[in-house]
Short mmCIF file of C-alpha atoms in Angstrom, two decimals:
data_model
loop_
_atom_site.label_atom_id
_atom_site.label_comp_id
_atom_site.label_asym_id
_atom_site.label_seq_id
_atom_site.Cartn_x
_atom_site.Cartn_y
_atom_site.Cartn_z
CA UNK A 1 -1.91 1.02 -23.95
CA UNK A 2 0.00 0.30 -27.15
CA UNK A 3 -2.72 1.31 -29.61
CA UNK A 4 -0.77 0.33 -32.74
CA UNK A 5 -0.05 -3.15 -31.41
CA UNK A 6 -3.70 -3.61 -30.37
CA UNK A 7 -4.92 -2.73 -33.86
CA UNK A 8 -2.30 -4.95 -35.50
CA UNK A 9 -3.39 -7.86 -33.30
CA UNK A 10 -7.06 -7.26 -34.15
CA UNK A 11 -6.59 -6.76 -37.89
CA UNK A 12 -3.70 -9.09 -38.54
CA UNK A 13 -1.62 -6.63 -40.57
CA UNK A 14 0.75 -3.68 -40.14
CA UNK A 15 -0.90 -0.50 -38.83
CA UNK A 16 0.16 3.16 -38.97
CA UNK A 17 -1.54 5.85 -36.89
CA UNK A 18 -1.43 9.47 -38.03
CA UNK A 19 -2.92 12.82 -37.04
CA UNK A 20 -6.02 13.70 -39.08
CA UNK A 21 -4.75 17.12 -40.20
CA UNK A 22 -1.42 15.62 -41.24
CA UNK A 23 -3.44 13.19 -43.34
CA UNK A 24 -5.38 16.10 -44.82
CA UNK A 25 -2.25 17.91 -46.03
CA UNK A 26 -1.05 14.66 -47.59
CA UNK A 27 -4.41 14.21 -49.27
CA UNK A 28 -4.39 17.71 -50.73
CA UNK A 29 -0.78 17.23 -51.85
CA UNK A 30 -1.64 14.02 -53.64
CA UNK A 31 -5.14 14.62 -55.04
CA UNK A 32 -6.23 18.13 -54.09
CA UNK A 33 -5.29 21.75 -54.67
CA UNK A 34 -1.75 21.15 -53.37
CA UNK A 35 -0.68 18.80 -56.18
CA UNK A 36 2.97 19.29 -57.08
CA UNK A 37 3.60 21.66 -54.16
CA UNK A 38 6.43 20.61 -51.84
CA UNK A 39 5.88 23.42 -49.32
CA UNK A 40 2.24 23.24 -48.29
CA UNK A 41 0.15 23.93 -45.20
CA UNK A 42 -3.35 22.69 -44.38
CA UNK A 43 -5.34 24.43 -41.64
CA UNK A 44 -8.49 22.80 -40.31
CA UNK A 45 -10.77 25.22 -38.46
CA UNK A 46 -13.99 24.02 -36.88
CA UNK A 47 -14.61 22.73 -33.37
CA UNK A 48 -10.88 23.28 -32.85
CA UNK A 49 -7.95 24.33 -35.00
CA UNK A 50 -4.92 22.39 -36.19
CA UNK A 51 -2.56 22.32 -39.12
CA UNK A 52 -0.51 19.92 -41.19
CA UNK A 53 2.71 21.15 -42.76
CA UNK A 54 4.87 19.85 -45.58
CA UNK A 55 8.34 21.31 -46.10
CA UNK A 56 10.50 20.16 -49.01
CA UNK A 57 7.98 17.43 -49.78
CA UNK A 58 8.20 15.95 -46.28
CA UNK A 59 5.57 15.95 -43.58
CA UNK A 60 6.75 17.89 -40.53
CA UNK A 61 5.89 16.16 -37.24
CA UNK A 62 8.39 17.63 -34.80
CA UNK A 63 10.31 16.07 -31.91
CA UNK A 64 7.17 14.98 -30.05
CA UNK A 65 4.67 15.01 -32.94
CA UNK A 66 3.42 18.44 -31.85
CA UNK A 67 4.28 20.33 -35.05
CA UNK A 68 1.21 22.08 -36.40
CA UNK A 69 -0.66 22.32 -33.08
CA UNK A 70 -1.86 25.82 -33.94
CA UNK A 71 -4.32 25.93 -31.09
CA UNK A 72 -1.41 26.58 -28.74
CA UNK A 73 -0.07 29.62 -30.56
CA UNK A 74 0.28 32.41 -27.97
CA UNK A 75 -2.23 34.60 -29.83
CA UNK A 76 -5.56 35.93 -28.63
CA UNK A 77 -6.26 34.57 -25.15
CA UNK A 78 -3.75 34.56 -22.30
CA UNK A 79 -1.32 31.69 -23.09
CA UNK A 80 -0.37 31.47 -19.39
CA UNK A 81 -3.93 30.90 -18.22
CA UNK A 82 -4.46 27.31 -16.97
CA UNK A 83 -7.25 26.85 -19.52
CA UNK A 84 -4.80 27.55 -22.34
CA UNK A 85 -2.86 24.39 -21.50
CA UNK A 86 -5.95 22.35 -22.32
CA UNK A 87 -7.62 24.13 -25.22
CA UNK A 88 -4.84 26.47 -26.33
CA UNK A 89 -4.80 30.27 -26.29
CA UNK A 90 -5.35 30.56 -30.04
CA UNK A 91 -8.06 27.90 -30.24
CA UNK A 92 -9.97 29.73 -27.51
CA UNK A 93 -10.42 32.82 -29.73
CA UNK A 94 -10.79 31.37 -33.22
CA UNK A 95 -12.76 28.09 -33.12
CA UNK A 96 -16.44 27.21 -32.67
CA UNK A 97 -16.86 28.03 -28.97
CA UNK A 98 -15.19 31.41 -29.46
CA UNK A 99 -17.59 32.36 -32.26
CA UNK A 100 -20.63 31.30 -30.23
CA UNK A 101 -19.42 33.20 -27.16
CA UNK A 102 -18.56 36.29 -29.21
CA UNK A 103 -22.03 36.41 -30.75
CA UNK A 104 -23.67 35.87 -27.36
CA UNK A 105 -21.67 38.76 -25.89
CA UNK A 106 -22.88 41.05 -28.68
CA UNK A 107 -26.52 40.01 -28.78
CA UNK A 108 -27.35 38.06 -25.65
CA UNK A 109 -28.40 35.11 -27.83
CA UNK A 110 -26.68 31.72 -27.91
CA UNK A 111 -26.81 30.25 -31.41
CA UNK A 112 -24.69 27.75 -33.31
CA UNK A 113 -22.04 28.60 -35.89
CA UNK A 114 -24.16 27.80 -39.00
CA UNK A 115 -26.77 30.24 -37.69
CA UNK A 116 -24.09 32.92 -37.29
CA UNK A 117 -23.06 32.47 -40.93
CA UNK A 118 -26.70 32.51 -42.07
CA UNK A 119 -27.40 35.63 -40.03
CA UNK A 120 -24.38 37.40 -41.47
CA UNK A 121 -25.61 36.68 -45.00
CA UNK A 122 -29.01 38.04 -43.98
CA UNK A 123 -27.48 41.34 -42.91
CA UNK A 124 -26.96 40.81 -39.17
CA UNK A 125 -24.14 43.24 -38.32
CA UNK A 126 -23.29 41.42 -35.09
CA UNK A 127 -22.86 38.15 -36.96
CA UNK A 128 -20.70 39.95 -39.53
CA UNK A 129 -18.56 41.31 -36.69
CA UNK A 130 -18.04 37.75 -35.41
CA UNK A 131 -16.88 36.63 -38.85
CA UNK A 132 -14.61 39.67 -39.15
CA UNK A 133 -12.92 38.97 -35.82
CA UNK A 134 -12.61 35.24 -36.51
CA UNK A 135 -10.97 35.93 -39.87
CA UNK A 136 -8.64 38.45 -38.26
CA UNK A 137 -7.39 35.87 -35.76
CA UNK A 138 -7.10 33.21 -38.47
CA UNK A 139 -5.03 35.56 -40.61
CA UNK A 140 -2.65 36.04 -37.68
CA UNK A 141 -2.27 32.28 -37.37
CA UNK A 142 -1.55 31.93 -41.08
CA UNK A 143 1.08 34.65 -40.86
CA UNK A 144 2.71 32.84 -37.93
CA UNK A 145 3.11 29.75 -40.12
CA UNK A 146 4.25 31.78 -43.13
CA UNK A 147 6.88 33.63 -41.11
CA UNK A 148 8.51 30.36 -40.05
CA UNK A 149 7.88 27.87 -42.87
CA UNK A 150 6.91 30.10 -45.83
CA UNK A 151 4.56 27.59 -47.56
CA UNK A 152 3.78 28.16 -51.21
CA UNK A 153 0.10 27.64 -50.47
CA UNK A 154 -2.15 27.42 -47.41
CA UNK A 155 -5.24 25.24 -47.74
CA UNK A 156 -8.22 25.91 -45.47
CA UNK A 157 -10.51 23.10 -44.35
CA UNK A 158 -12.92 22.26 -41.57
CA UNK A 159 -16.51 23.39 -41.14
CA UNK A 160 -15.47 27.03 -40.58
CA UNK A 161 -12.34 27.16 -42.72
CA UNK A 162 -14.20 25.99 -45.81
CA UNK A 163 -16.68 28.85 -45.69
CA UNK A 164 -16.13 31.40 -48.50
CA UNK A 165 -17.04 34.22 -46.10
CA UNK A 166 -13.94 33.37 -44.05
CA UNK A 167 -11.67 32.79 -47.05
CA UNK A 168 -12.49 36.16 -48.64
CA UNK A 169 -11.92 38.01 -45.39
CA UNK A 170 -8.59 36.26 -44.76
CA UNK A 171 -7.35 37.01 -48.28
CA UNK A 172 -8.15 40.66 -47.74
CA UNK A 173 -6.35 40.78 -44.38
CA UNK A 174 -3.11 38.95 -45.18
CA UNK A 175 -1.46 41.66 -47.35
CA UNK A 176 -2.05 44.10 -44.49
CA UNK A 177 0.00 42.12 -41.97
CA UNK A 178 2.64 40.22 -44.00
CA UNK A 179 4.95 41.74 -46.65
CA UNK A 180 5.18 38.61 -48.84
CA UNK A 181 2.33 37.03 -50.82
CA UNK A 182 0.51 34.07 -49.26
CA UNK A 183 -1.71 31.97 -51.54
CA UNK A 184 -4.77 30.72 -49.63
CA UNK A 185 -7.42 28.39 -51.04
CA UNK A 186 -10.31 26.36 -49.70
CA UNK A 187 -9.75 22.60 -49.63
CA UNK A 188 -10.57 20.91 -52.92
CA UNK A 189 -11.22 17.57 -51.20
CA UNK A 190 -13.33 18.92 -48.32
CA UNK A 191 -14.22 16.37 -45.67
CA UNK A 192 -12.49 13.60 -47.67
CA UNK A 193 -9.01 15.14 -47.45
CA UNK A 194 -7.90 13.12 -44.42
CA UNK A 195 -9.35 9.90 -45.84
CA UNK A 196 -7.49 10.37 -49.13
CA UNK A 197 -4.33 11.16 -47.17
CA UNK A 198 -4.78 7.91 -45.26
CA UNK A 199 -5.10 6.07 -48.58
CA UNK A 200 -1.83 7.71 -49.66
CA UNK A 201 -0.04 6.45 -46.55
CA UNK A 202 -1.52 2.97 -46.97
CA UNK A 203 -0.41 2.75 -50.59
CA UNK A 204 2.99 4.13 -49.68
CA UNK A 205 3.44 1.52 -46.95
CA UNK A 206 2.34 -1.24 -49.33
CA UNK A 207 4.80 -0.02 -51.98
CA UNK A 208 7.64 0.00 -49.44
CA UNK A 209 6.80 -3.51 -48.24
CA UNK A 210 6.49 -4.98 -51.74
CA UNK A 211 9.71 -3.44 -53.05
CA UNK A 212 11.75 -3.38 -49.87
CA UNK A 213 12.03 0.40 -49.88
CA UNK A 214 12.71 2.15 -46.60
CA UNK A 215 11.46 5.64 -47.47
CA UNK A 216 11.16 8.44 -44.91
CA UNK A 217 7.78 8.37 -43.17
CA UNK A 218 7.05 11.97 -44.09
CA UNK A 219 7.45 11.60 -47.84
CA UNK A 220 4.75 9.94 -49.89
CA UNK A 221 5.82 8.84 -53.34
CA UNK A 222 2.93 7.47 -55.36
CA UNK A 223 2.03 6.94 -59.00
CA UNK A 224 -0.66 9.17 -60.50
CA UNK A 225 -4.15 7.99 -59.58
CA UNK A 226 -7.56 8.70 -61.02
CA UNK A 227 -8.96 11.49 -58.88
CA UNK A 228 -12.52 10.81 -59.99
CA UNK A 229 -12.35 7.12 -59.11
CA UNK A 230 -10.64 7.75 -55.78
CA UNK A 231 -13.11 10.44 -54.73
CA UNK A 232 -16.07 8.26 -55.73
CA UNK A 233 -14.65 5.45 -53.61
CA UNK A 234 -14.42 7.70 -50.55
CA UNK A 235 -17.96 9.06 -50.74
#
């Protein structure tokens, strides 16, 4: 099925489809904590894990649009296991299911991720161990990106990545496994990052059509916008 053509037929105008984490890094670059940064990474950690990467001001997609598929990093679980071709070796040890399974192995109780965070704050040492191990794996993934692309800043998003308990642990771990500084911050736009990135692409496409500009797909060149107005519109 040609999804783009189907949407264009239904809507009656030009359509662009983009990965949600790629949109998030564009959103942070335009209106978030990555403003003015040409070398930027966005990592979304929640149910799964993925990343969007900008190098030299351009979005990196790769030969088959697989750039940033962090879940398939050969870290943590066995990358040659059949399951790793579906979920990814790294995703299997760092995302939601991994945290739930890790806590269940330690306590015998199956609880959701928000409960693990709440329990850790309440002094549950097993929950704290789960957060420690999750942050340790996440730090390894960040270092993998830094060793290849060397972004000026890494932005964390997603339901797990946004938690300050994870951010503080990761910041503490990174200097212990990478000799160069890596700036890591929580997403300024939160759950709206991808939506604002989509608005950036839409405005960029409109600009190109109106002025006959054939700009590279990965680079978004937009005039300054009112952050407050834009964020209010996306609520």
